């Protein structure tokens, strides 16, 4: 597989608050990458940085060889118009103009991309709606007249209409019930299989990702703590935070399940004093943290599996034997 997107040492700062710190990540063409992390960990900020919507302070984002962080003015607008990277917003209700019909919403990007012929637009809209499993007869409805699951599909249709190479879906299923959730997740996998589009799916629910993603990236406090092939990462996580996430997701299959309580600091645990701004982002919550964790860990990489932890692999020796 070839690399489609590369994020190198990305820093994003809002009002002097460092939201993403020294974050590096690669996305391979044709894969489905899941990004997981708790609320506020920086998932949306990361996805929005890729489409130029987050204030990048330093670092670089390269899409298929083009340094998109270096694009300015006209060059940037021209690149955006190609529609190669589509960001699908987290909240369908807020992202959709309540006064615009489904057809108009799906056509928006096409018009911006310079498709002006009405018949061509209509055909692309119908094709996009069909591709996401919506009946084209919904084209005349308003967002308020369709269900939550349908609204999520309309957002996807708007992105798909542009025939993107990379689709960044921000929490595409968190507002949906279980059956719609599975349908939309399947739909993303089908889109990848049929068109070869590369997909990044953001979620705070590990079980949603487990069925569709090839790889997973785990964010904590604006830093990537672990990323690698999803089956291997979930069955034997090397970062204590990933381990806690898997322990809290009962449907995820693990090699040796570790009880969540063994991964949380005990009441007697005294965290190492004065973890500074450069510390491991998880240090103050980690039961295995030591003085070494006051310095940010470098990622140790092994066969496409990276983990940012000073005690990666070793902390398990502190667990009771059965749980290792
Ligand atoms: N426009 C902004 N101005 C200031 N701070 C911001 C802005 N956008 C995000 N932040 C801050 O950046 C941090 C990360 O936010 P972000 O929305 O990326 O998290 P998230 O992982 O997507 O969370 P959620 O799961 O709730 O969607 C938060 O502390 C948030 O308050
Ligand atoms: Mg978010």
Coordinates of C-alpha atoms in Angstrom, one line a residue, residues 36 206 216 218 225-227 233-234 237-247 263 282 307:
X36 CA -10.3 6.9 18.9
X206 CA -14.1 1.3 20.2
X216 CA -6.5 2.2 14.8
X218 CA -5.5 6.2 19.9
X225 CA -0.4 7.1 22.4
X226 CA -0.7 4.0 20.2
X227 CA -1.4 3.1 16.6
X233 CA -3.7 -3.5 19.1
X234 CA -7.0 -4.5 20.5
X237 CA -2.6 -3.3 23.7
X238 CA 0.8 -2.0 24.7
X239 CA -0.3 1.4 26.0
X240 CA -2.0 1.5 29.4
X241 CA -4.7 3.9 28.1
X242 CA -5.5 1.6 25.1
X243 CA -5.7 -1.3 27.5
X244 CA -8.2 0.7 29.6
X245 CA -10.3 1.5 26.5
X246 CA -10.4 -2.2 25.5
X247 CA -11.2 -3.3 29.1
X263 CA -5.6 -0.2 34.8
X282 CA -1.4 10.1 30.2
X307 CA 3.4 3.1 21.0

